Structure formats: C-alpha cells, structure tokens
XYZ file of N, CA and C in Angstrom:
615
model
N -10.199 16.956 38.735
C -8.696 17.792 39.260
C -9.157 19.090 39.984
N -9.689 19.666 39.320
C -10.082 21.052 39.762
C -10.803 21.033 40.650
N -12.173 20.183 40.827
C -12.799 20.159 42.125
C -11.943 19.704 43.327
N -11.296 18.736 43.322
C -10.328 18.136 44.218
C -9.341 19.427 44.844
N -8.875 20.388 43.882
C -7.867 21.118 44.285
C -8.835 22.372 45.130
N -9.980 22.600 44.718
C -10.803 23.668 45.455
C -11.143 22.996 46.833
N -11.505 21.723 46.852
C -11.771 21.316 47.928
C -10.490 21.231 49.075
N -9.599 20.994 48.487
C -8.390 20.917 49.292
C -7.954 22.333 50.023
N -8.011 23.330 48.849
C -7.560 24.650 49.330
C -8.759 25.328 50.366
N -9.995 24.818 50.290
C -11.073 25.254 51.250
C -10.471 24.548 52.630
N -10.372 23.090 52.884
C -9.768 22.704 53.661
C -8.759 23.268 54.450
N -7.551 23.593 53.576
C -6.399 24.157 54.008
C -6.657 25.531 54.363
N -7.990 26.254 53.911
C -7.990 27.874 54.304
C -8.626 27.721 55.937
N -9.841 26.642 56.120
C -10.212 26.424 57.404
C -9.244 26.014 58.289
N -8.190 25.381 58.034
C -7.430 24.565 58.947
C -6.513 25.825 59.342
N -6.293 26.963 58.516
C -5.498 28.183 59.166
C -6.600 29.168 59.715
N -7.413 29.442 59.286
C -8.280 30.676 59.313
C -8.826 30.734 60.839
N -9.508 29.373 61.335
C -9.747 29.165 62.629
C -9.199 29.400 63.975
N -7.910 28.395 63.735
C -7.016 28.940 64.656
C -6.420 30.395 64.544
N -6.262 31.231 63.530
C -5.795 32.155 63.418
C -6.652 33.277 64.288
N -8.162 32.806 63.693
C -9.169 33.882 64.603
C -8.995 33.938 66.036
N -8.863 32.530 66.699
C -8.515 32.236 68.035
C -7.428 33.114 68.637
N -6.290 33.255 67.583
C -5.071 33.770 68.748
C -5.026 34.993 68.206
N -5.862 35.379 67.123
C -5.790 36.950 66.905
C -6.421 37.845 67.996
N -7.874 36.862 68.156
C -8.710 37.329 69.116
C -8.430 37.665 70.526
N -7.499 36.454 70.815
C -7.077 36.304 72.273
C -5.736 37.828 72.297
N -4.916 37.652 71.307
C -3.774 38.520 71.284
C -4.727 39.888 71.678
N -5.502 40.185 70.767
C -6.317 41.779 70.623
C -6.989 41.905 71.839
N -7.531 40.982 72.540
C -8.174 41.288 73.931
C -7.146 41.553 74.906
N -5.908 40.837 74.920
C -4.769 41.029 75.995
C -4.194 42.465 75.787
N -3.940 42.847 74.395
C -3.418 44.115 74.175
C -4.252 45.164 74.524
N -5.463 44.999 74.189
C -6.639 46.213 74.505
C -6.527 46.265 75.967
N -6.901 45.262 76.799
C -6.666 45.282 78.118
C -5.496 46.072 78.536
N -4.163 46.047 77.839
C -2.817 46.514 78.055
C -3.111 47.992 78.088
N -3.629 48.208 76.778
C -3.816 49.857 76.679
C -4.729 50.552 77.332
N -5.706 49.969 77.932
C -6.699 50.505 78.891
C -6.184 50.232 80.535
N -5.566 49.395 80.662
C -4.657 49.277 82.139
C -3.640 50.064 82.241
N -2.884 50.354 81.398
C -1.606 51.057 81.374
C -1.640 52.603 80.541
N -2.724 52.780 79.701
C -3.002 53.909 78.998
C -2.199 53.672 77.645
N -2.721 54.173 76.864
C -2.117 53.846 75.311
C -0.711 54.763 75.189
N -0.517 55.783 75.915
C 0.758 56.421 76.004
C 1.648 55.664 76.397
N 1.855 54.651 77.130
C 2.662 53.738 77.844
C 3.114 52.552 76.693
N 2.139 52.276 75.886
C 2.279 50.948 74.509
C 3.400 51.348 73.801
N 4.274 50.149 73.862
C 5.308 50.618 72.912
C 4.860 50.525 71.276
N 5.937 50.966 70.719
C 5.575 51.181 68.880
C 5.247 49.504 68.263
N 6.288 48.822 69.171
C 5.627 47.156 68.804
C 4.551 46.736 69.180
N 4.086 47.095 70.407
C 2.696 46.737 70.928
C 1.746 46.995 69.927
N 1.844 48.666 69.848
C 0.822 49.064 68.747
C 0.820 48.165 67.455
N 1.933 48.219 66.895
C 1.916 46.977 65.808
C 1.505 45.880 65.854
N 1.551 45.050 66.833
C 1.254 43.772 67.252
C -0.292 43.913 67.487
N -0.612 44.885 67.946
C -2.375 45.009 68.021
C -2.937 45.336 66.942
N -2.364 46.159 66.234
C -2.996 46.297 64.613
C -3.157 45.233 63.820
N -1.959 44.269 64.069
C -2.074 43.154 63.104
C -2.634 42.309 63.616
N -2.840 42.051 64.889
C -3.824 41.233 65.382
C -5.525 41.557 64.895
N -5.799 42.536 64.996
C -7.020 43.328 64.417
C -7.376 42.728 62.979
N -6.434 43.148 62.400
C -6.264 42.652 61.074
C -6.413 41.298 60.626
N -5.846 40.436 61.527
C -5.786 38.939 61.148
C -7.340 38.530 61.955
N -7.715 39.047 62.754
C -9.145 39.050 63.278
C -10.146 39.189 62.294
N -10.113 40.205 61.807
C -11.323 41.016 60.846
C -11.225 39.987 59.664
N -9.993 39.639 59.061
C -9.715 38.574 57.518
C -10.420 37.483 58.260
N -10.128 36.585 59.164
C -10.854 35.482 59.523
C -12.066 35.547 59.879
N -12.663 36.440 60.526
C -13.945 36.499 60.478
C -14.759 36.962 59.292
N -14.019 37.443 58.464
C -14.518 37.899 57.136
C -14.817 36.495 56.315
N -13.760 35.649 56.467
C -13.491 34.544 55.677
C -14.497 33.456 56.127
N -15.028 33.660 57.428
C -16.079 32.464 57.884
C -17.255 33.048 57.719
N -17.827 34.448 57.903
C -18.832 34.772 57.466
C -19.495 34.604 55.820
N -18.394 34.716 55.160
C -18.454 34.549 53.708
C -18.925 33.019 53.140
N -17.978 32.458 54.087
C -18.289 30.646 54.077
C -19.414 30.375 54.343
N -20.400 30.893 55.547
C -21.441 30.711 56.103
C -22.514 31.155 54.849
N -22.101 32.395 54.491
C -23.057 32.819 53.313
C -23.247 32.005 52.099
N -21.978 31.252 51.621
C -22.014 30.526 50.356
C -22.791 29.264 50.865
N -22.583 29.021 52.204
C -23.302 27.516 52.483
C -24.820 27.595 52.650
N -25.191 28.748 52.937
C -26.770 29.068 52.930
C -27.187 29.041 51.596
N -26.315 29.774 50.905
C -27.124 30.164 49.416
C -26.987 28.901 48.656
N -25.949 27.801 48.505
C -26.389 26.558 48.418
C -27.299 25.717 48.811
N -27.675 25.902 50.207
C -28.872 25.557 50.635
C -30.003 25.900 49.982
N -30.247 27.123 50.004
C -31.468 27.806 49.823
C -31.681 27.157 47.855
N -30.456 27.238 47.151
C -30.657 26.854 45.737
C -31.213 25.692 45.885
N -30.659 24.520 46.589
C -31.253 23.063 46.254
C -32.371 23.237 46.766
N -33.050 23.908 48.065
C -34.515 23.536 48.200
C -35.542 24.255 46.925
N -35.050 25.283 46.294
C -35.691 25.814 45.317
C -35.735 24.838 44.108
N -34.554 24.314 43.818
C -34.535 23.346 42.430
C -35.045 22.080 42.953
N -34.886 21.435 44.132
C -35.266 20.005 44.471
C -36.797 20.225 45.172
N -37.525 21.293 45.331
C -38.635 21.353 46.125
C -38.702 20.620 47.772
N -37.481 20.990 48.521
C -37.387 20.423 49.648
C -37.114 21.578 50.835
N -37.254 21.002 52.101
C -37.090 22.001 52.761
C -35.921 21.902 54.105
N -34.677 21.983 53.379
C -33.369 21.780 54.030
C -33.180 22.948 54.939
N -32.870 22.458 56.256
C -32.704 23.193 57.378
C -31.267 24.129 57.236
N -31.124 25.175 57.025
C -29.907 25.886 57.003
C -28.951 26.320 58.047
N -30.092 26.045 59.020
C -29.339 26.462 60.486
C -28.700 25.197 61.125
N -28.724 24.258 60.954
C -28.133 22.894 61.456
C -27.338 22.324 60.284
N -26.118 22.931 59.913
C -25.434 22.069 58.753
C -24.384 21.328 59.621
N -24.652 20.090 59.439
C -23.346 19.053 59.782
C -22.191 19.006 59.099
N -20.904 19.408 59.835
C -19.580 19.198 59.152
C -19.140 20.735 58.776
N -20.070 21.913 58.918
C -19.927 23.097 58.393
C -18.772 23.679 59.607
N -17.771 24.360 59.684
C -17.479 24.838 58.309
C -16.620 24.300 57.363
N -16.223 23.123 57.464
C -15.583 22.365 56.271
C -16.417 22.295 54.883
N -15.554 22.286 54.097
C -16.287 22.405 52.569
C -17.540 21.527 52.295
N -17.316 20.257 52.832
C -18.215 18.932 52.562
C -19.191 19.268 53.848
N -20.521 19.078 53.865
C -21.707 19.587 55.040
C -22.534 18.791 54.365
N -23.512 18.577 55.429
C -24.747 18.000 55.234
C -26.193 18.713 55.620
N -27.004 19.092 55.046
C -28.072 19.466 55.357
C -29.302 18.643 55.574
N -30.492 19.026 56.291
C -31.313 17.943 56.370
C -32.944 18.648 56.369
N -33.665 17.636 55.663
C -35.127 17.961 55.482
C -35.896 17.051 56.307
N -36.199 17.125 57.872
C -37.041 16.527 58.489
C -38.546 15.884 57.844
N -39.040 16.911 57.355
C -40.171 16.762 56.837
C -40.631 15.818 55.686
N -39.586 15.941 54.402
C -39.609 15.011 53.601
C -38.636 13.926 53.812
N -37.980 13.645 55.070
C -36.930 12.463 55.277
C -35.672 12.617 53.921
N -35.180 13.668 54.162
C -34.120 13.697 52.855
C -33.126 14.755 53.567
N -32.314 13.923 52.977
C -30.955 15.042 53.558
C -29.803 15.166 52.114
N -29.121 16.426 51.927
C -28.286 16.616 51.104
C -26.766 16.787 51.377
N -25.991 16.059 50.817
C -24.480 16.024 51.036
C -23.978 17.187 49.949
N -23.531 18.310 50.563
C -23.076 19.588 49.836
C -21.673 19.874 50.072
N -21.220 20.039 48.670
C -19.980 20.636 48.389
C -19.832 22.158 48.399
N -19.514 23.068 48.944
C -19.652 24.268 48.907
C -18.356 25.151 48.107
N -17.388 24.313 48.021
C -16.326 24.684 47.143
C -16.554 24.689 45.487
N -17.497 23.727 45.200
C -17.857 23.324 44.017
C -19.237 23.738 43.578
N -20.184 23.839 44.595
C -21.460 23.766 44.609
C -22.283 22.627 44.170
N -21.399 21.681 44.108
C -22.330 20.115 43.814
C -23.068 19.627 44.948
N -23.557 19.113 44.701
C -24.632 18.082 45.918
C -25.180 17.102 45.465
N -25.773 16.195 46.569
C -26.517 14.968 46.119
C -27.620 14.865 47.226
N -28.558 14.336 46.926
C -29.846 14.053 47.625
C -29.973 12.747 47.965
N -30.036 12.457 49.115
C -30.270 11.059 49.466
C -31.525 10.977 50.701
N -31.816 9.773 50.763
C -33.050 9.362 51.934
C -32.361 9.574 53.078
N -33.113 9.509 54.283
C -32.453 8.945 55.429
C -32.190 7.652 55.726
N -32.914 6.614 54.964
C -32.280 5.406 54.650
C -30.955 5.034 54.762
N -30.330 6.027 53.942
C -29.080 5.912 53.611
C -28.043 5.994 54.926
N -28.316 6.381 55.901
C -27.758 6.698 56.905
C -27.954 5.351 57.788
N -27.337 4.377 58.261
C -27.767 3.273 58.834
C -27.129 3.084 60.366
N -26.292 3.994 60.806
C -25.843 4.442 62.087
C -25.068 5.346 62.400
N -25.205 5.680 63.767
C -24.321 6.989 63.911
C -23.705 6.699 65.464
N -22.885 7.416 65.576
C -22.107 7.647 67.043
C -20.914 8.283 67.188
N -20.756 8.806 68.514
C -19.581 9.602 68.509
C -18.299 8.955 69.136
N -17.182 9.065 68.595
C -16.078 8.391 69.425
C -14.957 9.508 69.878
N -14.395 8.878 70.628
C -12.909 10.002 71.276
C -12.014 9.298 71.614
N -10.825 9.965 71.847
C -9.502 9.294 72.326
C -9.089 9.349 73.530
N -9.184 8.318 74.320
C -8.676 8.477 75.691
C -7.304 8.273 76.155
N -6.759 9.329 76.751
C -5.299 9.544 77.121
C -5.162 9.282 78.487
N -4.401 8.130 79.000
C -4.249 8.041 80.459
C -2.585 8.081 80.608
N -2.798 8.911 81.842
C -1.173 9.486 82.289
C -1.131 8.902 83.951
N -0.015 8.509 84.185
C 0.286 8.291 85.416
C 0.960 9.147 86.056
N 0.360 9.643 87.059
C 1.146 10.905 87.991
C 1.441 10.297 89.225
N 2.674 10.352 89.874
C 3.062 10.099 91.266
C 3.021 11.301 92.059
N 2.578 10.830 93.313
C 2.209 11.905 94.227
C 2.441 11.515 95.429
N 1.918 12.169 96.533
C 1.946 11.523 98.035
C 0.784 11.682 98.574
N 0.073 10.722 99.112
C -1.216 10.802 99.954
C -1.090 10.536 101.257
N -1.569 11.592 102.053
C -1.491 11.970 103.483
C -2.192 10.818 104.152
N -1.601 9.922 105.062
C -2.215 8.823 105.792
C -1.726 9.370 107.307
N -2.720 8.741 108.102
C -2.693 8.874 109.734
C -1.893 7.779 110.143
N -0.836 7.724 110.420
C 0.331 6.686 110.999
C 0.450 6.758 112.513
N 0.198 5.657 113.525
C 0.457 6.545 114.832
C 0.321 7.487 115.489
N -0.969 8.422 114.560
C -1.374 9.626 115.210
C -0.625 10.666 114.426
N 0.060 10.281 113.563
C 1.239 11.401 113.008
C 0.864 11.593 111.203
N 0.778 12.465 110.646
C 0.620 12.521 109.365
C 1.980 12.052 108.441
N 1.684 10.939 107.636
C 3.001 10.668 106.789
C 2.505 10.634 105.284
N 3.282 11.130 104.650
C 3.193 10.970 103.237
C 3.680 9.851 102.633
N 2.618 9.250 101.890
C 2.849 7.688 101.219
C 2.814 7.759 99.965
N 4.099 7.721 99.183
C 4.182 7.468 97.507
C 2.596 6.928 97.244
N 2.245 6.996 95.945
C 1.358 6.482 95.219
C 0.963 6.938 93.782
N 0.687 6.109 93.330
C 0.605 6.624 91.499
C -1.226 6.744 91.609
N -1.463 7.811 90.630
C -2.879 8.266 90.235
C -2.726 8.219 88.898
N -3.821 7.395 88.187
C -4.379 7.439 86.813
C -5.213 8.783 86.343
N -4.960 9.311 85.478
C -5.736 10.405 85.196
C -6.077 10.169 83.800
N -7.390 10.555 83.434
C -7.772 10.295 81.776
C -8.287 11.670 81.606
N -8.099 11.734 79.991
C -8.249 13.046 79.306
C -8.762 12.294 78.221
N -9.929 12.861 77.732
C -10.566 12.680 76.556
C -10.556 13.662 75.383
N -10.169 13.058 74.148
C -9.867 14.223 73.220
C -10.320 13.451 71.815
N -10.198 14.744 70.994
C -10.790 14.443 69.339
C -11.644 13.648 69.540
N -12.677 14.454 69.778
C -14.190 14.211 69.487
C -14.756 14.209 68.110
N -15.188 12.684 67.894
C -15.428 12.773 66.285
C -17.112 12.273 66.287
N -18.070 12.778 65.449
C -19.186 12.276 65.202
C -19.110 11.225 63.824
N -19.408 10.232 63.838
C -19.378 9.146 62.766
C -20.795 8.605 62.191
N -20.836 8.431 60.938
C -22.061 8.371 60.245
C -21.607 7.011 59.452
N -22.582 5.961 59.808
C -22.406 4.916 58.827
C -23.306 4.975 57.704
N -22.901 4.809 56.568
C -24.133 4.868 55.571
C -24.110 3.453 54.859
N -25.434 3.214 53.832
C -26.053 1.930 53.294
C -25.090 1.844 51.854
N -23.725 1.853 52.303
C -22.952 1.960 50.688
C -21.775 1.044 51.397
N -21.410 -0.146 50.721
C -20.024 -0.926 51.301
C -18.908 -0.115 50.699
N -19.088 0.442 49.694
C -17.926 0.894 48.934
C -17.331 2.595 49.501
N -18.373 2.939 50.253
C -18.107 4.404 51.092
C -17.948 4.124 52.621
N -16.508 4.921 52.765
C -16.220 5.009 54.264
C -17.217 5.591 55.141
N -17.035 5.172 56.369
C -17.989 6.003 57.332
C -17.508 7.439 57.342
N -18.305 8.220 57.295
C -18.407 9.764 57.165
C -17.788 10.144 58.714
N -16.744 11.159 59.160
C -16.147 11.589 60.140
C -16.454 13.030 60.540
N -16.426 13.507 61.175
C -16.826 15.022 61.696
C -16.195 15.296 62.874
N -14.926 15.735 62.928
C -13.979 16.121 64.283
C -15.379 17.215 64.788
N -15.317 17.344 66.077
C -15.991 18.256 66.425
C -15.920 18.509 68.298
N -16.479 19.142 68.966
C -15.911 19.266 70.279
C -16.857 18.232 71.176
N -16.517 17.983 72.149
C -17.333 16.999 72.920
C -18.726 17.397 73.203
N -19.493 18.639 73.179
C -20.724 19.259 73.573
C -21.554 19.049 72.005
N -20.570 19.554 71.162
C -21.380 19.479 69.689
C -21.467 18.012 69.385
N -20.295 16.999 69.303
C -20.589 15.640 69.339
C -22.201 15.020 69.824
N -21.936 15.177 71.102
C -23.294 14.848 72.115
C -24.682 15.240 71.658
N -24.380 16.785 70.990
C -25.664 17.288 70.342
C -26.128 16.546 69.241
N -25.221 16.372 68.282
C -25.635 15.793 67.128
C -26.082 14.143 67.232
N -25.346 13.907 68.216
C -26.219 12.300 68.166
C -27.601 12.368 68.673
N -27.835 13.414 69.477
C -29.375 13.565 70.091
C -30.200 13.751 68.838
N -29.501 14.625 68.044
C -30.312 15.154 66.582
C -30.664 13.731 65.793
N -29.445 13.350 65.422
C -29.621 11.996 64.739
C -30.554 10.817 65.303
N -30.830 10.933 66.602
C -31.694 10.059 67.241
C -32.995 10.651 67.119
N -33.162 11.698 66.790
C -34.430 12.389 66.278
C -34.711 12.249 64.869
N -33.615 12.509 64.267
C -34.120 12.488 62.675
C -34.315 11.298 62.223
N -33.191 9.789 62.316
C -33.396 8.720 61.843
C -34.121 8.062 62.339
N -34.714 8.397 63.748
C -35.656 7.012 64.662
C -37.183 7.374 64.136
N -37.210 8.812 63.885
C -38.737 8.964 63.392
C -39.397 8.512 62.454
C-alpha cells in the first residue's frame, strides 16, 4: 500500500511539475522582456509580483526535476554496484516517471526501476519480444475556397480539405509475460522515433 501511494504521489508530482515549469518559464521570459523593453519603473506592482511568482515556481519545478534525476542516477549506480552490471544512466526509458528502464547492452540486461521506492527487477533482453510507437490521428474537415480559372476569370469554388494531425505519441514494449500488459511510455514524436531506433540496436544485436 505504501509503495502504491509513493508511486502515485510521484506520478502526480510529475504531472504538475513539468507543465508548471513550462508555463512559469514562458511567463518569466515574457515578463523579463517587458521589464527590459519598457524599463522596470513602468512595470506595475502586480507585474512584479507575477514575475517573482513565476521565478519561484520555475526554480521549484527545476529543483524537483534535478532531484528526481539525481535519485534515478543514484538508483542505477547502486544496481550496477550490487549486480555487477553496466547499466547506462544517460538513457533512461520512461524518465521522469518513477517507473523507468535502464539498459546494459554489454550484458544484454535491463533493469525495471522504481525510483519512488528503490525497488528494481533485472531481466534479460529476451524478455522484450517487440516494440513499436503508436499515435492518435485526428482528421478535421476544413471548408474553404479554391481559386479556379473559368472562362478566363478567377472563381472561388467551395471545397472541403481534410487536415490530419498526429498526437499522443507512445512507445510500446511487448514482453514475454502473458499476464503483463504492454508497457507504454508517452513521449514526443522525435523521442519515440529515437527510442524505436535504440530498441532496434539493443534487442536485435
């Protein structure tokens, strides 16, 4: 029960901290630009308070992420020391989530780590049976006009255009355990493509 609560708390903190870092960082940059552009003397009291609040939130968010990164690296280092492995702490699949994976290509081992509790499991690369990255496609119909030449004159003809957007990119790992659901790691498109390329190298070598 305590382990579940710690994991849930860590996930909740990540879901709040990362967006807060982005928003406060953008607000801080905007207010800083305003101070430089219009001089600090013209900045209102509310503007100064908002700037200080943005700086504080940004610093707290960065402190949380740095602390979590150090904890993850410390856990990987302790696993290497205990198990005699060479897990790479620079490529952690799933980080900054409390559940992440570290890989040791030389020994063909991976560690399923839980940074919230310090627990881990060592598995062979053969445990991973497949991988892919998925996304959600959104089609939207946009009505507009297309300029056509009719009898030498330009004429707007109504037309529908289908626009496609791709969102919610996720790396999916299938494992050799029928009771274990596929592991899903939400990330950006470039990160998902990069991890697919790494999986091709790790698990096919």
